Short mmCIF file of C-alpha atoms in Angstrom, two decimals:
data_model
loop_
_atom_site.label_atom_id
_atom_site.label_comp_id
_atom_site.label_asym_id
_atom_site.label_seq_id
_atom_site.Cartn_x
_atom_site.Cartn_y
_atom_site.Cartn_z
CA MET A 1 165.22 241.56 12.46
CA SER A 2 168.08 240.80 10.19
CA ALA A 3 166.34 239.96 6.89
CA ILE A 4 166.20 242.61 4.48
CA SER A 5 162.72 242.91 2.87
CA PRO A 6 162.94 242.82 -1.01
CA ILE A 7 162.73 246.14 -2.53
CA ARG A 8 159.44 246.70 -4.38
CA LYS A 9 160.03 247.71 -7.92
CA LEU A 10 158.43 251.01 -8.62
CA GLU A 11 157.43 250.83 -12.13
CA ILE A 12 154.57 251.50 -14.56
CA LYS A 13 152.93 248.58 -16.62
CA LYS A 14 154.42 248.47 -20.17
CA ASP A 15 151.19 248.54 -21.93
CA CYS A 16 149.77 251.63 -20.39
CA LYS A 17 148.63 254.74 -22.46
CA ILE A 18 149.43 258.19 -21.42
CA LEU A 19 147.52 261.20 -22.65
CA LEU A 20 149.57 264.41 -22.94
CA VAL A 21 147.87 267.83 -23.20
CA SER A 22 150.26 270.53 -24.12
CA SER A 23 150.99 273.17 -26.81
CA SER A 24 154.67 273.36 -26.26
CA ASP A 25 156.69 271.46 -28.84
CA GLU A 26 159.54 271.35 -26.52
CA VAL A 27 157.54 269.78 -23.78
CA ILE A 28 155.92 267.29 -26.18
CA LEU A 29 159.32 266.29 -27.57
CA ASN A 30 160.84 265.83 -24.13
CA ILE A 31 157.76 263.77 -22.77
CA GLU A 32 157.52 261.58 -25.93
CA LYS A 33 161.07 260.63 -25.41
CA THR A 34 160.68 259.81 -21.79
CA VAL A 35 157.57 257.93 -22.45
CA LYS A 36 159.20 255.84 -25.06
CA GLN A 37 162.17 254.92 -22.70
CA LEU A 38 159.50 253.55 -20.29
CA GLY A 39 158.03 251.47 -22.89
CA ALA A 40 154.56 253.09 -22.69
CA SER A 41 152.50 254.68 -25.49
CA ILE A 42 151.35 258.11 -25.71
CA ILE A 43 148.66 260.30 -27.35
CA VAL A 44 149.44 264.09 -27.72
CA THR A 45 146.84 266.82 -28.21
CA ASN A 46 147.04 270.59 -27.71
CA ASP A 47 143.27 271.00 -27.45
CA GLY A 48 141.30 270.69 -24.34
CA ASP A 49 138.02 269.38 -25.77
CA LYS A 50 139.89 266.83 -27.93
CA SER A 51 141.56 265.49 -24.76
CA LEU A 52 138.09 264.98 -23.23
CA ASP A 53 137.16 262.89 -26.33
CA CYS A 54 140.38 260.87 -25.79
CA LEU A 55 139.53 260.12 -22.34
CA LYS A 56 136.01 258.97 -23.51
CA ASN A 57 137.47 256.75 -26.41
CA GLU A 58 140.65 255.53 -25.23
CA ARG A 59 141.79 253.43 -22.33
CA ILE A 60 144.03 256.14 -20.79
CA SER A 61 146.05 255.22 -17.76
CA TYR A 62 147.51 258.55 -16.92
CA VAL A 63 146.85 262.15 -17.87
CA LEU A 64 149.71 264.80 -18.09
CA ILE A 65 148.77 268.31 -18.49
CA ASP A 66 151.23 271.10 -19.21
CA ILE A 67 150.17 274.03 -17.06
CA ASN A 68 151.69 276.61 -19.52
CA SER A 69 149.67 275.53 -22.44
CA GLU A 70 147.90 278.03 -24.86
CA GLY A 71 144.35 277.68 -25.84
CA PHE A 72 142.81 276.28 -22.78
CA SER A 73 142.80 276.88 -18.91
CA CYS A 74 144.69 274.03 -17.02
CA ASP A 75 142.47 274.26 -13.98
CA ARG A 76 139.24 274.17 -15.92
CA LEU A 77 140.44 271.37 -17.78
CA VAL A 78 141.34 269.41 -14.55
CA LYS A 79 137.81 270.05 -13.44
CA SER A 80 136.12 269.00 -16.53
CA MET A 81 138.07 265.85 -16.60
CA ARG A 82 137.28 264.99 -12.77
CA ASP A 83 133.44 265.69 -13.52
CA TYR A 84 133.69 263.39 -16.51
CA MET A 85 135.51 260.55 -14.61
CA VAL A 86 133.38 260.34 -11.76
CA ASP A 87 133.83 256.68 -11.24
CA ARG A 88 137.19 256.25 -12.77
CA ASN A 89 140.60 256.76 -10.91
CA VAL A 90 142.74 258.02 -13.96
CA PRO A 91 145.60 260.05 -12.11
CA ILE A 92 146.05 263.64 -13.57
CA ILE A 93 149.70 264.96 -13.19
CA ILE A 94 150.32 268.49 -13.96
CA LEU A 95 153.66 269.51 -15.62
CA ALA A 96 154.87 272.81 -14.19
CA SER A 97 157.82 274.95 -13.27
CA ALA A 98 158.81 276.00 -9.90
CA ASP A 99 157.26 279.52 -10.11
CA ASP A 100 153.73 278.18 -11.06
CA GLU A 101 152.58 277.92 -7.53
CA GLU A 102 149.48 279.85 -7.69
CA LYS A 103 148.18 278.19 -10.92
CA LEU A 104 149.03 274.90 -9.39
CA SER A 105 147.12 275.47 -6.29
CA GLN A 106 143.98 275.83 -8.50
CA CYS A 107 144.68 272.68 -10.10
CA VAL A 108 145.00 270.87 -6.63
CA TYR A 109 141.76 272.29 -5.71
CA TYR A 110 139.98 271.01 -8.69
CA GLY A 111 141.45 267.50 -8.24
CA CYS A 112 144.75 266.92 -9.79
CA ASP A 113 146.69 264.11 -8.13
CA ASP A 114 150.27 265.20 -8.32
CA PHE A 115 152.54 267.52 -10.22
CA LEU A 116 156.07 267.37 -11.69
CA PHE A 117 158.59 270.20 -12.01
CA GLU A 118 160.87 270.60 -14.84
CA PRO A 119 163.09 269.03 -15.90
CA PHE A 120 160.79 266.03 -16.66
CA THR A 121 163.31 263.13 -16.32
CA SER A 122 162.07 259.54 -17.09
CA ILE A 123 163.07 258.63 -13.44
CA SER A 124 160.93 261.33 -11.85
CA LEU A 125 158.01 260.64 -14.30
CA ASN A 126 158.19 256.86 -13.74
CA ALA A 127 158.27 257.25 -9.87
CA ARG A 128 155.34 259.59 -9.87
CA MET A 129 153.28 257.47 -12.15
CA ALA A 130 154.01 254.21 -10.43
CA SER A 131 153.22 255.53 -7.03
CA LEU A 132 149.85 256.99 -8.29
CA SER A 133 149.11 253.49 -9.58
CA GLN A 134 149.54 251.95 -6.12
CA ILE A 135 147.24 254.70 -4.79
CA SER A 136 144.49 253.72 -7.60
CA GLU A 137 144.93 250.09 -6.74
CA LEU A 138 144.25 250.85 -3.10
CA LYS A 139 141.29 252.83 -4.00
CA ILE A 140 139.83 249.97 -6.08
CA LEU A 141 140.54 247.49 -3.28
CA TYR A 142 138.83 249.62 -0.81
CA LYS A 143 135.66 250.23 -2.98
CA ASP A 144 135.49 246.42 -3.43
CA SER A 145 135.81 245.78 0.21
CA ILE A 146 133.04 248.43 1.07
CA ASN A 147 130.70 246.72 -1.70
CA GLU A 148 131.38 243.45 -0.15
CA GLN A 149 130.51 244.74 3.39
CA LEU A 150 127.40 246.19 1.98
CA VAL A 151 126.30 242.95 0.71
CA ALA A 152 127.24 240.94 3.78
CA ASN A 153 125.31 243.53 5.84
CA ARG A 154 122.21 243.10 3.80
CA VAL A 155 122.29 239.39 4.39
CA LEU A 156 122.81 240.06 8.11
CA LYS A 157 119.90 242.49 8.31
CA ASN A 158 117.55 240.05 6.62
CA ALA A 159 118.66 237.46 9.10
CA LEU A 160 117.86 239.67 12.03
CA GLU A 161 114.69 240.90 10.71
CA GLU A 162 113.49 237.49 10.19
CA ARG A 163 113.86 236.88 13.98
CA SER A 164 112.03 240.06 14.95
CA VAL A 165 108.37 241.06 14.59
CA SER A 166 107.80 244.67 13.11
CA LEU A 167 105.35 246.70 15.20
CA GLU A 168 104.14 249.88 13.62
CA ASP A 169 103.78 251.67 17.03
CA ILE A 170 107.43 251.46 17.86
CA GLY A 171 109.59 254.46 16.68
CA LEU A 172 113.01 253.20 15.93
CA PHE A 173 116.02 255.28 15.01
CA LYS A 174 119.31 253.84 14.05
CA THR A 175 122.56 255.16 12.51
CA SER A 176 125.79 253.28 12.30
CA ALA A 177 129.33 254.41 12.50
CA SER A 178 130.55 252.04 9.75
CA VAL A 179 128.74 249.77 7.30
CA PHE A 180 127.85 247.35 10.11
CA SER A 181 126.10 248.18 13.38
CA GLY A 182 127.03 246.97 16.75
CA ASP A 183 123.72 247.63 18.07
CA LEU A 184 120.91 245.38 18.02
CA PHE A 185 117.17 245.89 18.48
CA LEU A 186 114.63 242.97 18.51
CA THR A 187 110.99 242.50 19.44
CA VAL A 188 109.56 238.93 19.66
CA ARG A 189 106.28 237.76 20.72
CA HIS A 190 106.30 235.30 23.78
CA LYS A 191 104.13 232.27 23.63
CA ASP A 192 101.72 233.77 26.22
CA GLY A 193 101.11 236.86 24.12
CA SER A 194 103.49 239.35 25.99
CA LEU A 195 106.12 241.14 24.15
CA ASN A 196 109.78 240.60 24.75
CA VAL A 197 112.12 243.51 23.74
CA LEU A 198 115.89 243.72 23.56
CA LEU A 199 118.16 246.51 22.96
CA ALA A 200 121.94 245.60 22.84
CA ASP A 201 125.30 247.40 22.21
CA PHE A 202 128.36 245.38 21.60
CA THR A 203 131.79 246.72 22.46
CA GLY A 204 133.24 248.82 19.61
CA HIS A 205 131.56 249.12 16.35
CA GLY A 206 131.87 247.57 12.68
CA LEU A 207 132.00 244.02 11.55
CA SER A 208 133.48 242.60 14.87
CA ALA A 209 130.84 244.20 16.93
CA ALA A 210 128.05 243.16 14.49
CA ILE A 211 128.94 239.53 14.01
CA GLY A 212 127.72 238.54 17.63
CA ALA A 213 124.24 239.78 16.84
CA LEU A 214 123.06 236.77 15.08
CA PRO A 215 123.58 234.13 17.72
CA VAL A 216 122.02 236.46 20.32
CA ALA A 217 118.99 237.05 18.00
CA ASP A 218 118.68 233.40 17.48
CA ILE A 219 118.60 232.51 21.24
CA PHE A 220 116.37 235.49 22.01
CA SER A 221 113.64 234.67 19.36
CA VAL A 222 113.62 230.94 19.74
CA MET A 223 113.65 230.81 23.43
CA THR A 224 110.93 233.72 23.58
CA GLU A 225 108.56 231.93 20.98
CA LYS A 226 108.97 228.66 22.85
CA GLY A 227 107.84 230.30 26.02
CA PHE A 228 110.98 230.45 28.24
CA GLU A 229 111.32 233.07 31.13
CA LEU A 230 113.53 236.20 30.49
CA ASP A 231 115.98 235.32 33.28
CA TYR A 232 116.68 231.85 31.70
CA ILE A 233 117.06 233.58 28.03
CA LEU A 234 119.62 235.96 29.58
CA GLU A 235 121.58 233.38 31.25
CA ASN A 236 121.70 231.33 27.90
CA ILE A 237 122.73 234.44 25.90
CA ASN A 238 125.31 235.10 28.53
CA SER A 239 127.00 231.67 28.29
CA LYS A 240 126.87 231.88 24.59
CA LEU A 241 128.52 235.19 24.19
CA TYR A 242 131.21 234.26 26.85
CA THR A 243 132.09 231.15 24.59
CA LEU A 244 132.07 233.43 21.33
CA LEU A 245 133.66 236.75 22.25
CA PRO A 246 137.10 237.49 23.27
CA THR A 247 137.68 238.64 26.88
CA SER A 248 137.87 242.27 25.86
CA MET A 249 134.35 242.21 24.20
CA PHE A 250 130.94 242.07 25.84
CA MET A 251 127.33 242.99 25.14
CA ALA A 252 125.66 245.74 27.19
CA CYS A 253 121.95 245.24 26.84
CA CYS A 254 118.39 245.63 28.42
CA VAL A 255 115.47 243.40 27.90
CA LEU A 256 111.84 244.07 28.77
CA ASN A 257 108.83 241.67 29.01
CA ILE A 258 105.62 243.74 28.55
CA SER A 259 102.60 241.97 29.86
CA ASN A 260 99.84 241.38 27.38
CA ASP A 261 97.37 243.29 29.68
CA LEU A 262 99.88 246.26 29.70
CA LYS A 263 99.74 246.38 33.37
CA SER A 264 103.37 245.50 34.13
CA VAL A 265 106.84 245.09 32.77
CA LYS A 266 109.63 242.88 33.70
CA VAL A 267 113.08 244.79 33.21
CA TRP A 268 116.69 243.88 33.30
CA ASN A 269 119.30 246.48 32.43
CA GLY A 270 123.02 245.47 32.30
CA GLY A 271 125.22 248.33 31.07
CA LEU A 272 122.94 250.42 29.01
CA PRO A 273 121.95 254.03 29.93
CA ASP A 274 118.84 254.64 32.11
CA ILE A 275 115.51 253.29 30.63
CA TYR A 276 112.75 256.03 30.81
CA VAL A 277 109.06 255.29 31.40
CA ARG A 278 107.21 258.33 30.27
CA SER A 279 103.61 258.73 31.52
CA TYR A 280 100.69 259.24 29.06
CA GLY A 281 98.68 262.44 29.51
CA THR A 282 101.51 264.46 31.55
CA GLY A 283 104.49 263.34 29.66
CA HIS A 284 106.62 263.16 32.78
CA VAL A 285 108.98 260.44 33.43
CA LYS A 286 107.69 258.15 35.97
CA TYR A 287 110.54 255.69 36.31
CA LYS A 288 114.10 255.59 35.26
CA ILE A 289 115.35 252.09 35.34
CA LYS A 290 119.14 252.10 35.91
CA SER A 291 121.72 249.56 34.84
CA SER A 292 122.15 247.32 37.92
CA HIS A 293 123.96 244.47 36.36
CA ILE A 294 127.18 243.77 34.42
CA PRO A 295 127.00 243.38 30.80
CA LEU A 296 126.66 239.91 29.13
CA GLY A 297 129.47 237.92 27.88
CA ILE A 298 131.56 238.36 31.04
CA ASP A 299 131.97 235.02 32.95
CA GLU A 300 131.26 235.89 36.54
CA ALA A 301 129.07 234.20 39.10
CA ILE A 302 127.15 237.06 40.85
CA LYS A 303 124.27 236.51 42.94
CA ASN A 304 120.94 237.59 41.30
CA ARG A 305 122.68 238.34 38.19
CA PHE A 306 119.73 237.57 36.03
CA GLU A 307 117.05 239.00 38.42
CA LEU A 308 114.40 241.06 36.86
CA GLU A 309 112.71 244.09 38.22
CA VAL A 310 109.07 244.42 37.92
CA VAL A 311 107.43 247.82 37.28
CA SER A 312 103.70 248.53 37.05
CA LEU A 313 102.35 250.36 34.09
CA SER A 314 99.37 252.45 32.83
CA PRO A 315 97.99 252.36 29.43
CA GLY A 316 99.71 254.69 27.20
CA ASP A 317 103.04 254.73 29.10
CA GLU A 318 106.09 254.87 26.78
CA PHE A 319 109.45 253.23 27.13
CA ILE A 320 112.39 255.17 25.88
CA LEU A 321 115.42 253.11 25.30
CA TYR A 322 118.80 254.23 23.81
CA THR A 323 122.43 253.27 23.46
CA ASP A 324 125.15 255.54 24.76
CA GLY A 325 125.92 256.41 21.04
CA LEU A 326 122.98 258.72 21.46
CA THR A 327 124.04 260.86 24.48
CA GLU A 328 127.78 260.60 23.52
CA ALA A 329 127.34 261.99 19.98
CA MET A 330 129.11 265.33 19.59
CA ASN A 331 128.11 268.38 17.49
CA LYS A 332 130.59 270.52 15.52
CA ASP A 333 131.76 272.35 18.74
CA ASN A 334 132.73 268.98 20.38
CA ILE A 335 129.77 269.13 23.01
CA MET A 336 128.01 265.92 23.79
CA PHE A 337 124.26 265.46 23.22
CA GLY A 338 124.01 264.14 26.84
CA CYS A 339 120.98 263.51 28.85
CA ASN A 340 120.08 267.03 29.41
CA ASN A 341 118.91 267.39 25.88
CA ILE A 342 116.59 264.31 26.30
CA ASN A 343 115.23 265.72 29.55
CA GLN A 344 114.70 269.13 28.08
CA CYS A 345 112.90 267.59 24.95
CA LEU A 346 110.55 265.44 27.32
CA GLN A 347 109.70 268.55 29.23
CA THR A 348 108.90 270.78 26.22
CA PHE A 349 106.91 268.19 24.43
CA ASN A 350 104.95 266.61 27.48
CA ASN A 351 101.76 266.90 25.73
CA ASP A 352 102.53 264.82 22.64
CA LEU A 353 101.34 261.17 22.42
CA SER A 354 104.73 259.94 21.51
CA ILE A 355 108.10 261.62 22.10
CA PHE A 356 109.89 259.77 19.27
CA LYS A 357 109.65 262.15 16.49
CA ASN A 358 110.57 265.20 18.79
CA LEU A 359 113.47 263.37 20.20
CA VAL A 360 114.78 262.41 16.60
CA GLU A 361 114.29 265.96 15.44
CA THR A 362 116.18 267.40 18.48
CA PHE A 363 118.98 265.06 18.01
CA ASN A 364 119.33 265.51 14.22
CA GLU A 365 119.21 269.29 14.87
CA PHE A 366 121.81 269.24 17.48
CA CYS A 367 124.36 267.12 15.48
CA GLY A 368 123.88 269.07 12.11
CA ASP A 369 126.35 267.73 9.63
CA THR A 370 128.54 266.09 12.21
CA LEU A 371 128.18 262.19 11.94
CA PRO A 372 128.27 260.39 15.29
CA ASP A 373 131.36 258.28 15.57
CA ASP A 374 129.46 255.37 17.48
CA ASP A 375 126.48 253.48 16.48
CA VAL A 376 123.21 255.26 17.74
CA THR A 377 119.89 253.40 18.54
CA LEU A 378 116.81 255.08 20.10
CA ALA A 379 113.55 253.04 20.44
CA CYS A 380 110.29 254.56 21.77
CA ILE A 381 107.83 251.98 22.70
CA PRO A 382 104.23 253.39 23.45
CA CYS A 383 102.26 250.56 25.47
CA THR A 384 99.08 250.78 23.49
CA LEU A 385 96.60 248.02 22.61
CA SER A 386 97.94 247.46 19.16
CA LEU A 387 101.26 246.56 20.67
CA MET A 388 99.42 243.53 21.98
CA ASP A 389 97.71 242.68 18.55
CA SER A 390 98.72 239.20 18.04
CA SER A 391 98.41 239.36 14.22
CA ASP A 392 102.03 240.14 14.00
CA ILE A 393 103.57 240.67 10.59
CA LYS A 394 107.08 239.62 10.12
CA THR A 395 109.13 242.42 8.32
CA SER A 396 109.14 242.23 4.66
CA ARG A 397 112.42 242.32 2.89
CA THR A 398 113.51 245.51 1.20
CA MET B 1 146.04 260.77 26.04
CA SER B 2 148.81 258.76 27.41
CA VAL B 3 149.55 255.70 29.56
CA SER B 4 152.39 255.69 32.02
CA GLN B 5 153.65 252.97 34.28
CA GLU B 6 155.81 252.51 37.38
CA VAL B 7 156.89 249.34 39.17
CA SER B 8 157.56 249.26 42.87
CA THR B 9 161.21 248.11 43.71
CA ASP B 10 159.98 244.77 44.99
CA GLY B 11 157.97 244.29 41.88
CA LYS B 12 154.95 243.58 43.34
CA LYS B 13 153.00 246.76 42.64
CA VAL B 14 152.40 248.12 39.30
CA SER B 15 150.96 251.55 38.96
CA ILE B 16 149.49 252.53 35.71
CA ASN B 17 148.47 256.14 35.10
CA ILE B 18 145.97 256.99 32.23
CA SER B 19 145.59 260.66 31.33
CA GLY B 20 143.20 262.06 28.82
CA ARG B 21 140.77 259.93 26.81
CA PHE B 22 140.87 256.25 27.85
CA ASP B 23 139.76 254.51 24.55
CA TYR B 24 140.76 252.12 21.91
CA LYS B 25 143.61 254.33 20.79
CA VAL B 26 145.63 253.46 23.88
CA SER B 27 144.80 249.80 23.79
CA GLN B 28 148.31 248.71 22.73
CA ASP B 29 150.02 250.93 25.24
CA PHE B 30 147.80 249.77 28.01
CA ARG B 31 148.61 246.19 27.32
CA ASP B 32 152.28 246.81 27.10
CA SER B 33 152.08 248.57 30.49
CA TYR B 34 151.37 245.30 32.37
CA ARG B 35 152.42 242.59 29.98
CA HIS B 36 156.13 243.01 30.17
CA VAL B 37 156.49 243.16 33.81
CA PRO B 38 158.88 240.66 35.26
CA GLY B 39 157.92 238.18 37.94
CA GLN B 40 154.12 238.56 37.28
CA ASP B 41 153.03 236.40 40.11
CA GLY B 42 151.20 237.98 43.12
CA VAL B 43 151.39 241.51 41.48
CA SER B 44 148.66 244.15 42.44
CA TYR B 45 147.91 246.44 39.48
CA HIS B 46 146.64 249.98 40.51
CA ILE B 47 145.07 251.70 37.65
CA ASP B 48 145.11 255.41 38.34
CA LEU B 49 142.16 257.05 36.66
CA SER B 50 142.26 260.47 38.28
CA ASP B 51 143.49 262.04 35.12
CA ALA B 52 141.36 260.23 32.65
CA SER B 53 138.71 262.25 31.19
CA TYR B 54 136.74 259.88 29.23
CA MET B 55 136.36 256.10 28.82
CA ASP B 56 134.62 254.04 26.13
CA SER B 57 133.51 250.49 26.00
CA SER B 58 136.75 249.24 24.67
CA ALA B 59 138.64 250.74 27.71
CA LEU B 60 136.11 248.69 29.82
CA GLY B 61 137.33 245.71 27.54
CA MET B 62 141.01 246.56 28.37
CA LEU B 63 140.28 246.37 32.04
CA LEU B 64 138.65 242.88 31.54
CA LEU B 65 141.79 241.66 29.77
CA LEU B 66 143.99 243.02 32.64
CA ARG B 67 141.65 241.30 35.11
CA GLU B 68 142.02 237.94 33.37
CA HIS B 69 145.80 238.61 33.07
CA ALA B 70 145.82 239.28 36.87
CA LYS B 71 143.75 236.27 37.77
CA CYS B 72 145.96 234.01 35.90
CA HIS B 73 149.03 235.22 37.82
CA GLU B 74 147.29 235.38 41.27
CA GLY B 75 147.37 239.18 41.10
CA ALA B 76 144.75 241.70 41.76
CA VAL B 77 143.43 244.88 40.05
CA PHE B 78 142.49 248.14 41.71
CA LEU B 79 140.86 250.93 40.17
CA GLU B 80 141.95 254.08 41.70
CA CYS B 81 140.37 257.68 42.04
CA PRO B 82 138.06 257.65 39.03
CA SER B 83 136.77 261.30 38.19
CA LYS B 84 133.13 261.88 38.35
CA GLN B 85 132.65 261.19 34.68
CA ILE B 86 134.55 257.98 34.57
CA ASP B 87 132.95 256.86 37.78
CA SER B 88 129.53 257.08 36.08
CA ILE B 89 130.73 255.02 33.16
CA LEU B 90 132.02 252.28 35.42
CA LYS B 91 128.68 252.53 37.43
CA VAL B 92 126.60 251.94 34.40
CA ALA B 93 128.69 248.79 33.41
CA ASN B 94 128.39 247.89 37.25
CA PHE B 95 132.22 247.25 37.26
CA GLU B 96 132.27 247.58 40.99
CA GLN B 97 131.01 244.00 41.02
CA LEU B 98 134.09 242.92 39.18
CA PHE B 99 136.90 245.30 40.46
CA THR B 100 137.81 246.96 43.64
CA ILE B 101 137.42 250.76 43.25
CA ASN B 102 139.26 253.02 45.60
CA TYR B 103 137.92 256.53 45.77
CA ILE B 104 140.68 257.79 48.24
CA ASN B 105 144.10 258.00 46.70
CA THR B 106 146.39 255.46 48.29
CA PHE B 107 149.58 256.25 46.31
CA PRO B 108 152.24 257.47 48.71
CA ASP B 109 153.69 259.91 46.17
CA GLU B 110 150.26 261.27 45.48
CA ILE B 111 149.56 261.99 49.10
CA ALA B 112 152.83 263.96 49.14
CA LYS B 113 151.48 266.18 46.55
#
C-alpha cells in the first residue's frame, strides 16, 4: 500500500453555538477568545438554572462547564442536563485543572462526555469538540439504522405470520439476540386436515440469518396447503436453500406432521436438539427424537436423507421443541441452561397439563438479567382436539 | 481461543489445531490457515479438535467451507479427536455423514507426548 489516505480535517462546524457555564471572568475571557478564533458563537452564563433554559431555547451544539464555578455544583448540573436531554446528543465537556480528579470522576459518572485541562488552547478545544461531533454523528447513524431494522423486521414478521396459522394451544416462547431472529416457527394446516409444524435455526443470527426465513416459509406453507408430502417439501426447501445460502450457512430444523386423528406423527430432525414427546397424565418423556440428518441447505446426496420417522401418539401427548439457544443460554456465572434444567423441570411438574409455563419460568429465573447471546425458541404443542379444529384463524397483525 | 497450523515437509498434510472456543470470532484465522497453503492439490487437512472447548454453528459453517475448498483441490478433510462436548455438537448436526472423524489421534507428534 503506497497511497497515503487523505487526512480527515478535524474541525467543528462554523455555525455551531457553544454554551459556556462559568463564574470565572478569566475562564470566560479565555474561552470567548478561543471560540471566536474557531469562528463559532458562544452564550455565557454563570447560573446553573439559566444554562438549562438555554439548552431548552437555543440550538446548542456543545456545552462547556467550568468545574470550579461558584453558585452551582458541576456534577449536579451535568446530571440535570443529561436528564433533560434524553434524546439529544449534545456533548458536555468539563473544563478543569489537573488536580480536580475527584470532582471529575463524579461528572463522568453523571454523563459528561469529555474534559479539558488548563490551558484551554484553541487547538485542544477544537480537537475535543470535533471528535465528539464524530461520535454524535455515529450515534445518530446507529439509531437510524436500528429504526430501519425495526421497520424491516415488522414487515418480515407480518409476511411470516401470514404464512402460518395461529393455534391457541401452542405455547411459543421466542427471544432474539438482535433485532432480527434467525429462528423460525411455522404451523400450517395440510390439505388432509393434519398439521405441519416446522422449527428452524439458521446459522448465526441477525439479518443474514433471518433473510432465509421467507423463502422457507413460502415453500413450506404453499406445498403443505396443496397437500404435498413432508419429504418432498423438505427436498424442495433444501435445494432452495442450497441455491440461496453461502456454503458456510445452513438451516438446522425439525418438521412434524401430526395426523388429524392425533394417533401418530411423522418426524424429521436435521440438526436441532432432541424433540421431546411428553406423556399426558404421567408427565414423563416417552420419546426423544434425536437429530439423525444433516441440516438443510447443504448439497449432499445421502441415502434416506428426507426419510421421516413415524411415532405413535396418545391423546394429550405434548411435543417440546427448542433451538440450541435455549440450552446454551448462560446465566451471570457463565453456566449453561443445559438439558438438565429441562429434565428437572419435566420431573418436578409432571402433573401439569402443559409444561410450557413452567419451562419458561424456569428458564427466565435461571437467566435472570443476563440476555441470551443467541436466538431462543421454545414451542410446546399439546396434541389436543382443538389442535385439529379446522376453523383456523390467521394471525391478526399487531 | 486460537488457531495454529503446521504443514508437512512434502506440503501434502496440513494440520490445524483449534484451542478454546471454536466460534465466529476465529473465522478469519481459520480461513487463513488453509487458504495460503502453496500447491493445494491433493492436500489432506487434519483439524485437531482435542483442545477445542466449544463449537457454534458458524464453526460448522467454517468446516463446510474448508470441505468445499478441499473438494475443489482434490483434497480431503479429517476431524481429529473431538472432545465429548464437541463430538455431541458434531453428532447433532450429523457431520459424520460429511466428514471423516477420527477418534484416535494419528498425529505422530501427539503420540510421542
